[in-house]
Amino acid sequence: MPGAPVAEPVEAPAPGVSRRGLLGFVGAGAAGLALGASAGLAGGIAVGRANAEAEAAASVYDFYGTHQAGITTPVQDHLHFAAFDMMAGSTRDDLISLLQDWSYAAARMTRGLEVSASGAVGGSPEAPPDDTGEALGLPASGLTITFGFGPTLFEAAGDDRFGISARRSPELQDLPAFLGDDLDPLASDGDLCIQVCADDPQVAVHAVRNLSRIAFGRARIRWSQLGFGRTSKTTAAQSTPRNLFGYKDGTANILSDDKPALTDHVWVQEADQPAWMVGGSYLVARKIAQLIESWDRVRLAEQNRIIGRSKGEGAPLSGGDEFTQPDFAKTDAAGAPSIDMAAHVRLANPQHNGGARMLRRGYNFVDGNNNLGRLDAGLFFLSYQRSPEQFVTVQRALSTDALNEYIRPVGSAIFAVPPGATPGSYVGAGLFA
Ligand code: HEM
């Protein structure tokens, strides 16, 4: 456990400098030579790919800032999400020290450093190392670590364990039950959450593993989820990825350069309550099983009707290309709506939800298979919104979604994600001020 003061200055390596480089095992020059040599052998396409990979690996997102990283940050390729419960008997001081230690470690790891200065091999040989070591030699890889607080942190069965129930956001309530929910309590809820995203899965897993280790004795993992393959984009420069039904996902998402939309729909504003949440957001996490074997037997035209967009281009069925606005009033030659009344994009669209929008940041998952030989797969849906009401409005509208026949929500959680920490402080400090 680092146990170091949060104010300890964290040295930022230059982009691309890895944990191993900092420890002096392999110089950046040697790594550069190796990259150059392999690129030279493989020709033009490989050079392009190597450059893109090097660029992704070199991405470093500051842990400190007005907002936490990992929301508008360009969506990375991999996710490791973990919900934690505080241990029975833990105190307010335990909670504060945990958030301080987590912030300290997160600020280091997001720079490509180990969790503490002595790290995996620099401490006493007679003690377990501070850092578990599996990310030695790997660059920051665009790592972001985003922390959230669940309703039960503020009050569990009427118990104000940490003396913060009076400061709870009135918005932070358990989500209502939705039609079709088949929720597993062991994949739902939690006192705290950590959303870890990175372009290298080993870097993401290392972060969750080490944060969980730091929490030992104060909090423990309640449930966790690995995700691969982003299902949205948060910048115009990112291509639109595809979900496990094979459709482009994230076309109509809120993007990081759309400041008015972020203000209106994502960030908690001064006018909202409570003050410690200003600059934060509410995170909804839904584990949605996709019945992919059933879906794979559906005719293409029917798949398109259910989504309301074409599989190839991702264009709305009312015409145009991927980025043409859907025309929900348009009808075909027979007078039927071009975009079906039960199509997912019709029901989810802001036009049908009083203008409600959200920033989606979900991932595909495959957790092996069930005993019928079917893939245990789906969408780990993550959305950020200024008020949970935005999600509730859209989810309720989806009660008649034609997609419902092929999906089953199996996990659900909501968290208040506080604003970003300032250097020398820790995430969520405003809650205890
Ligand atoms: C496995 C479940 C789901 C699948 C496969 C899925 C798939 C899609 C696809 C293919 C699109 C069109 C492309 C785009 O604009 O991103 C879309 C749009 C959208 N989805 Fe989903 N989705 C799922 C669940 C949800 C849930 C649970 C919500 C929120 C409650 C949601 C909200 C939205 C919204 C807001 C849009 C954009 C609509 C628009 O503005 O046109 N989706 N989804």
Coordinates of N, CA and C in Angstrom, one line a residue, residues 18 28 86 232 250 253 285 290 328:
S18 N 7.9 4.6 -20.6 CA 7.2 3.6 -19.9 C 7.7 3.4 -18.5
A28 N 14.6 4.3 -23.8 CA 13.7 4.7 -24.9 C 14.3 4.5 -26.2
M86 N -17.6 -0.9 0.9 CA -16.8 -0.6 2.1 C -16.9 -1.8 3.1
S232 N -18.8 3.1 -28.6 CA -19.2 4.5 -28.9 C -17.9 5.3 -29.2
G250 N -22.8 4.6 -31.6 CA -22.2 5.8 -31.1 C -22.3 7.0 -32.1
N253 N -23.8 10.1 -30.6 CA -23.4 10.3 -29.3 C -23.0 11.8 -29.1
A285 N -24.5 2.3 -15.1 CA -23.9 1.1 -15.7 C -24.9 0.0 -15.8
Q290 N -26.8 -9.9 -24.6 CA -27.3 -9.9 -26.0 C -27.5 -11.4 -26.4
F328 N -38.2 10.9 -38.9 CA -39.2 10.0 -38.3 C -40.6 10.1 -39.0

